[in-house]
Amino acid sequence: MESYRTTFTVRRLWALLIVSMVIMFSILLYFGNKIYQEAPPIPDRVVSESGTLLFTLEDINVGQNVWQSTGGMQQGSIWGHGSYLAPDWSADWLHREAESLLAMIAERDGGQSSVSEEVRLEQHKVTLRVEMRENRFDPTSGTLTVSDERAAAIGSVAVHYRNLYQVEGADAVELRREYAFPLHSALDDSEAHALTAFYFWTAWAAVTNRPDDSISYTSNWPHDPLVGNTPPASLYMWSFISIFLLLAGIGGLVWYYARQWDIWRDDMEPIEGFAQVDALALIHNTPSMKATAKYFWLVTALFVAQMLLGIVTAHYAVEGQGLYGLPLVDYLPYSITRTWHTQLSVLWIATAWLATGLYVAPLLSGHEPKFQRLGVNFLFVSLLVIVIGSFAGQWLAVHGFIDDMQINFWFGHQGYEYVDLGRFWQIYLFIGLLLWVALVLRAIWPVLRDEASGSLAFLVVVSTASIGLLYGAGLMWGQNTHISIMEYWRWWVVHLWVEGIFEVFATAIIATLFVRMGLLRASVATVSVLFATIIFLTGGVLGTFHHLYFSGTPVSVLALGATFSALEVVPLMVVGFEAYSRAKVEKQSLWEEAYHWPFMFFSAVLIWNMIGAGLFGFLINPPIALYYMQGLNTTANHGHAALFGVYGMLGIGLMLFCMRGLTEFKNWNQKCLKVSFWSLNIGLAMMTFLSLLPQGLWQTYASINEYYALARSEEFMHSALMEGLVWARVPGDIVFAVGVFALALFVFRAFVPSGSVRRSQ
């Protein structure tokens, strides 16, 4: 038995993976149940002490639906999750209500006290904090009672929001310009009233102490000293523990890699030696493999569209109503461009990975199941229908053409970032993913009989099935589901589906290809992928909770999220070992020159994994950091660097691998690929380091020094410095756009070569 496998056999690693995943998902589900039980209560009635009815449960539920239909988390945010241009509505309402109530307390006092004005102000603030933090919700009757004075403050803030959403008054028009709202679309009276009810409730949960506790339902988020929202001790303690575990984990993993280094270095080469010919150049494309070519055309088109929408979306932060004077907001408002931009980022990357699975499965097995091509073509048409249908529904919803909230939920805009598409389109996509799983599994199944590579192929099978099933978590909430519960399931999709299982699938596919190409020993590939999967998912599954620190969840969720999100970073710190191993594999034969740029994109994945997911991710993940940074441009900085830098680069690399078999290498324009690779990487680096990161850090300073709502306010976001930092993004965007168009030109020339006969597709 090989020396490497004497240490960790494949069987032991599989056992460890299965046991760890059973434990991790059991804990994830257990504490998900705790979220169901301890989510902030939604009152049946909100009344004043004098008996005036302010809001009802129906108002709050309808308000949530109205908020969703206008773009939801794509136009501002709730509890920090959403877009970065308009305010966080919970924080904004909370501070406005506090200032209004403080003014009433001061007016009631009348200034008759003999103490100084400064002392009197502090006394008023204490009165304010006691009033706003007291939990006066009666779970028996379902009634929330507020003082008459506070009811008046609530009413004054409600008037502000009704004016904003009904476009009444010069101040409302100016705010809509600053928030990039359309100027000519408005809510009716009942919708505006319901929306204020929902905003009030989210702010109430953010400041009201939990029963028998001294912290709010959102763990005192957002930071606002005026109402006593300051970081509780638990945030500091779990942040310190997370840093300790990060350092310990890095030390342990580096020790392990160093201990195994000689073994890894010596055992990577296949027993029969590195291949001297390009195995992929000799394959015969089956009909279904040829049919995947159209997927890569779609990937390219969606990537170009996403980039263009990103430029428009970013520009709204300085102009508010259009692009260089073009009045786009009434046709393509910010909430729509950002919705499409974020959805396309997932769609084109996922399409590249799905197409890779469809292409590689018959390649590995040499088996073309009956009707496989029909399935591939049907799935492609379904993807087009889903994209066009869901985008049309979202546009109609935001523009007010869908009045019925139930129809909006099914066909319009759900309002939840990354899963905005209506429920009908969600179900359609889920069915499409299950069809994809079936197509991949039926094609790759014969490989499982091969003992040399069966275990690695089985990991591909498991990850493939998980991709289809995990997206189903997005169907676990309904039209009026509590937002804390919805957030729990939404992050199953965003974190576990996109960031977790897809990465395992891609890693297994790449390793399998390297084995098939004669560049890597099957046993080493199997052990390496299994080991990487274990250390990644062990932190990644419960690391999902770091998205839920302040979403009305128990402190135990915060503790788990802090602990395991730190462990997520650990494997990224040994990127040097992985980069060396990859470079060693990629420089063994002259024929590998044909794969230079696919290999380069895979190498970029390693670097951006360390920077985007590792450094930028850990910058915001500790609870005390995220307390001040959630929903600021530090999050956008992490999102851009990790989503495109890791998963986007990986998607492009996989596409190029498949195109190697679908096209003639002589038609590959190496100059286009070179320009694309360097422009995409340099442009992304400029975008993050020159614009998004400085914006986020300046906002963080304001959030720490003053209060969170200020860092999201229109006066701060449109200050000279912030707008200057937005403009600083333009050079990086231009460089990045050059890379996108160069890639599109490469794809076009590879599939449609000029002056030569195109390879049969």
PDB file of N, CA, C and O in Angstrom, residues 586 593-603 649 652-654 656-657 660 668 673:
ATOM      1  N   GLU A 586       1.013  21.005 -13.333  1.00  0.00           N
ATOM      2  CA  GLU A 586       0.719  21.682 -14.593  1.00  0.00           C
ATOM      3  C   GLU A 586       1.939  21.882 -15.499  1.00  0.00           C
ATOM      4  O   GLU A 586       1.820  22.494 -16.550  1.00  0.00           O
ATOM      5  N   GLU A 593       0.739  22.966 -22.557  1.00  0.00           N
ATOM      6  CA  GLU A 593       0.706  24.365 -22.955  1.00  0.00           C
ATOM      7  C   GLU A 593      -0.693  24.764 -23.432  1.00  0.00           C
ATOM      8  O   GLU A 593      -1.111  25.912 -23.281  1.00  0.00           O
ATOM      9  N   ALA A 594      -1.404  23.791 -23.991  1.00  0.00           N
ATOM     10  CA  ALA A 594      -2.771  24.061 -24.450  1.00  0.00           C
ATOM     11  C   ALA A 594      -3.695  24.390 -23.287  1.00  0.00           C
ATOM     12  O   ALA A 594      -4.776  24.962 -23.497  1.00  0.00           O
ATOM     13  N   TYR A 595      -3.297  24.051 -22.067  1.00  0.00           N
ATOM     14  CA  TYR A 595      -4.132  24.287 -20.884  1.00  0.00           C
ATOM     15  C   TYR A 595      -3.560  25.394 -19.998  1.00  0.00           C
ATOM     16  O   TYR A 595      -3.959  25.515 -18.834  1.00  0.00           O
ATOM     17  N   HIS A 596      -2.648  26.181 -20.568  1.00  0.00           N
ATOM     18  CA  HIS A 596      -1.997  27.209 -19.757  1.00  0.00           C
ATOM     19  C   HIS A 596      -3.007  28.157 -19.121  1.00  0.00           C
ATOM     20  O   HIS A 596      -2.959  28.413 -17.906  1.00  0.00           O
ATOM     21  N   TRP A 597      -3.941  28.668 -19.909  1.00  0.00           N
ATOM     22  CA  TRP A 597      -4.874  29.664 -19.361  1.00  0.00           C
ATOM     23  C   TRP A 597      -5.950  29.040 -18.482  1.00  0.00           C
ATOM     24  O   TRP A 597      -6.304  29.635 -17.448  1.00  0.00           O
ATOM     25  N   PRO A 598      -6.487  27.852 -18.799  1.00  0.00           N
ATOM     26  CA  PRO A 598      -7.348  27.210 -17.795  1.00  0.00           C
ATOM     27  C   PRO A 598      -6.631  27.013 -16.461  1.00  0.00           C
ATOM     28  O   PRO A 598      -7.197  27.265 -15.395  1.00  0.00           O
ATOM     29  N   PHE A 599      -5.346  26.576 -16.527  1.00  0.00           N
ATOM     30  CA  PHE A 599      -4.573  26.415 -15.301  1.00  0.00           C
ATOM     31  C   PHE A 599      -4.384  27.757 -14.589  1.00  0.00           C
ATOM     32  O   PHE A 599      -4.424  27.836 -13.357  1.00  0.00           O
ATOM     33  N   MET A 600      -4.186  28.820 -15.354  1.00  0.00           N
ATOM     34  CA  MET A 600      -4.002  30.141 -14.759  1.00  0.00           C
ATOM     35  C   MET A 600      -5.267  30.596 -14.024  1.00  0.00           C
ATOM     36  O   MET A 600      -5.194  31.184 -12.936  1.00  0.00           O
ATOM     37  N   PHE A 601      -6.427  30.324 -14.619  1.00  0.00           N
ATOM     38  CA  PHE A 601      -7.671  30.683 -13.934  1.00  0.00           C
ATOM     39  C   PHE A 601      -7.836  29.869 -12.657  1.00  0.00           C
ATOM     40  O   PHE A 601      -8.306  30.396 -11.634  1.00  0.00           O
ATOM     41  N   PHE A 602      -7.439  28.600 -12.680  1.00  0.00           N
ATOM     42  CA  PHE A 602      -7.501  27.799 -11.460  1.00  0.00           C
ATOM     43  C   PHE A 602      -6.526  28.339 -10.405  1.00  0.00           C
ATOM     44  O   PHE A 602      -6.827  28.327  -9.209  1.00  0.00           O
ATOM     45  N   SER A 603      -5.364  28.804 -10.834  1.00  0.00           N
ATOM     46  CA  SER A 603      -4.404  29.396  -9.895  1.00  0.00           C
ATOM     47  C   SER A 603      -4.962  30.680  -9.292  1.00  0.00           C
ATOM     48  O   SER A 603      -4.761  30.961  -8.104  1.00  0.00           O
ATOM     49  N   MET A 649     -13.915  32.801 -11.335  1.00  0.00           N
ATOM     50  CA  MET A 649     -12.685  32.312 -11.965  1.00  0.00           C
ATOM     51  C   MET A 649     -12.738  30.798 -12.161  1.00  0.00           C
ATOM     52  O   MET A 649     -12.285  30.261 -13.185  1.00  0.00           O
ATOM     53  N   ILE A 652     -14.990  30.031 -15.134  1.00  0.00           N
ATOM     54  CA  ILE A 652     -14.309  30.289 -16.403  1.00  0.00           C
ATOM     55  C   ILE A 652     -13.292  29.192 -16.696  1.00  0.00           C
ATOM     56  O   ILE A 652     -13.182  28.700 -17.827  1.00  0.00           O
ATOM     57  N   GLY A 653     -12.533  28.787 -15.673  1.00  0.00           N
ATOM     58  CA  GLY A 653     -11.557  27.718 -15.870  1.00  0.00           C
ATOM     59  C   GLY A 653     -12.213  26.421 -16.315  1.00  0.00           C
ATOM     60  O   GLY A 653     -11.721  25.737 -17.227  1.00  0.00           O
ATOM     61  N   LEU A 654     -13.337  26.073 -15.695  1.00  0.00           N
ATOM     62  CA  LEU A 654     -14.052  24.857 -16.080  1.00  0.00           C
ATOM     63  C   LEU A 654     -14.588  24.970 -17.503  1.00  0.00           C
ATOM     64  O   LEU A 654     -14.545  24.003 -18.283  1.00  0.00           O
ATOM     65  N   LEU A 656     -13.306  26.676 -19.958  1.00  0.00           N
ATOM     66  CA  LEU A 656     -12.188  26.529 -20.885  1.00  0.00           C
ATOM     67  C   LEU A 656     -11.766  25.068 -21.018  1.00  0.00           C
ATOM     68  O   LEU A 656     -11.380  24.621 -22.105  1.00  0.00           O
ATOM     69  N   PHE A 657     -11.813  24.325 -19.920  1.00  0.00           N
ATOM     70  CA  PHE A 657     -11.496  22.906 -19.989  1.00  0.00           C
ATOM     71  C   PHE A 657     -12.447  22.185 -20.940  1.00  0.00           C
ATOM     72  O   PHE A 657     -12.022  21.377 -21.783  1.00  0.00           O
ATOM     73  N   ARG A 660     -11.907  22.961 -24.559  1.00  0.00           N
ATOM     74  CA  ARG A 660     -10.743  22.287 -25.147  1.00  0.00           C
ATOM     75  C   ARG A 660     -11.186  21.076 -25.951  1.00  0.00           C
ATOM     76  O   ARG A 660     -10.595  20.740 -26.979  1.00  0.00           O
ATOM     77  N   TRP A 668      -8.033  28.820 -30.909  1.00  0.00           N
ATOM     78  CA  TRP A 668      -7.983  29.546 -29.636  1.00  0.00           C
ATOM     79  C   TRP A 668      -7.094  30.782 -29.800  1.00  0.00           C
ATOM     80  O   TRP A 668      -5.917  30.665 -30.180  1.00  0.00           O
ATOM     81  N   LEU A 673      -7.247  35.447 -24.433  1.00  0.00           N
ATOM     82  CA  LEU A 673      -7.269  34.841 -23.107  1.00  0.00           C
ATOM     83  C   LEU A 673      -6.305  35.550 -22.153  1.00  0.00           C
ATOM     84  O   LEU A 673      -6.617  35.752 -20.974  1.00  0.00           O
TER      85      LEU A 673
END
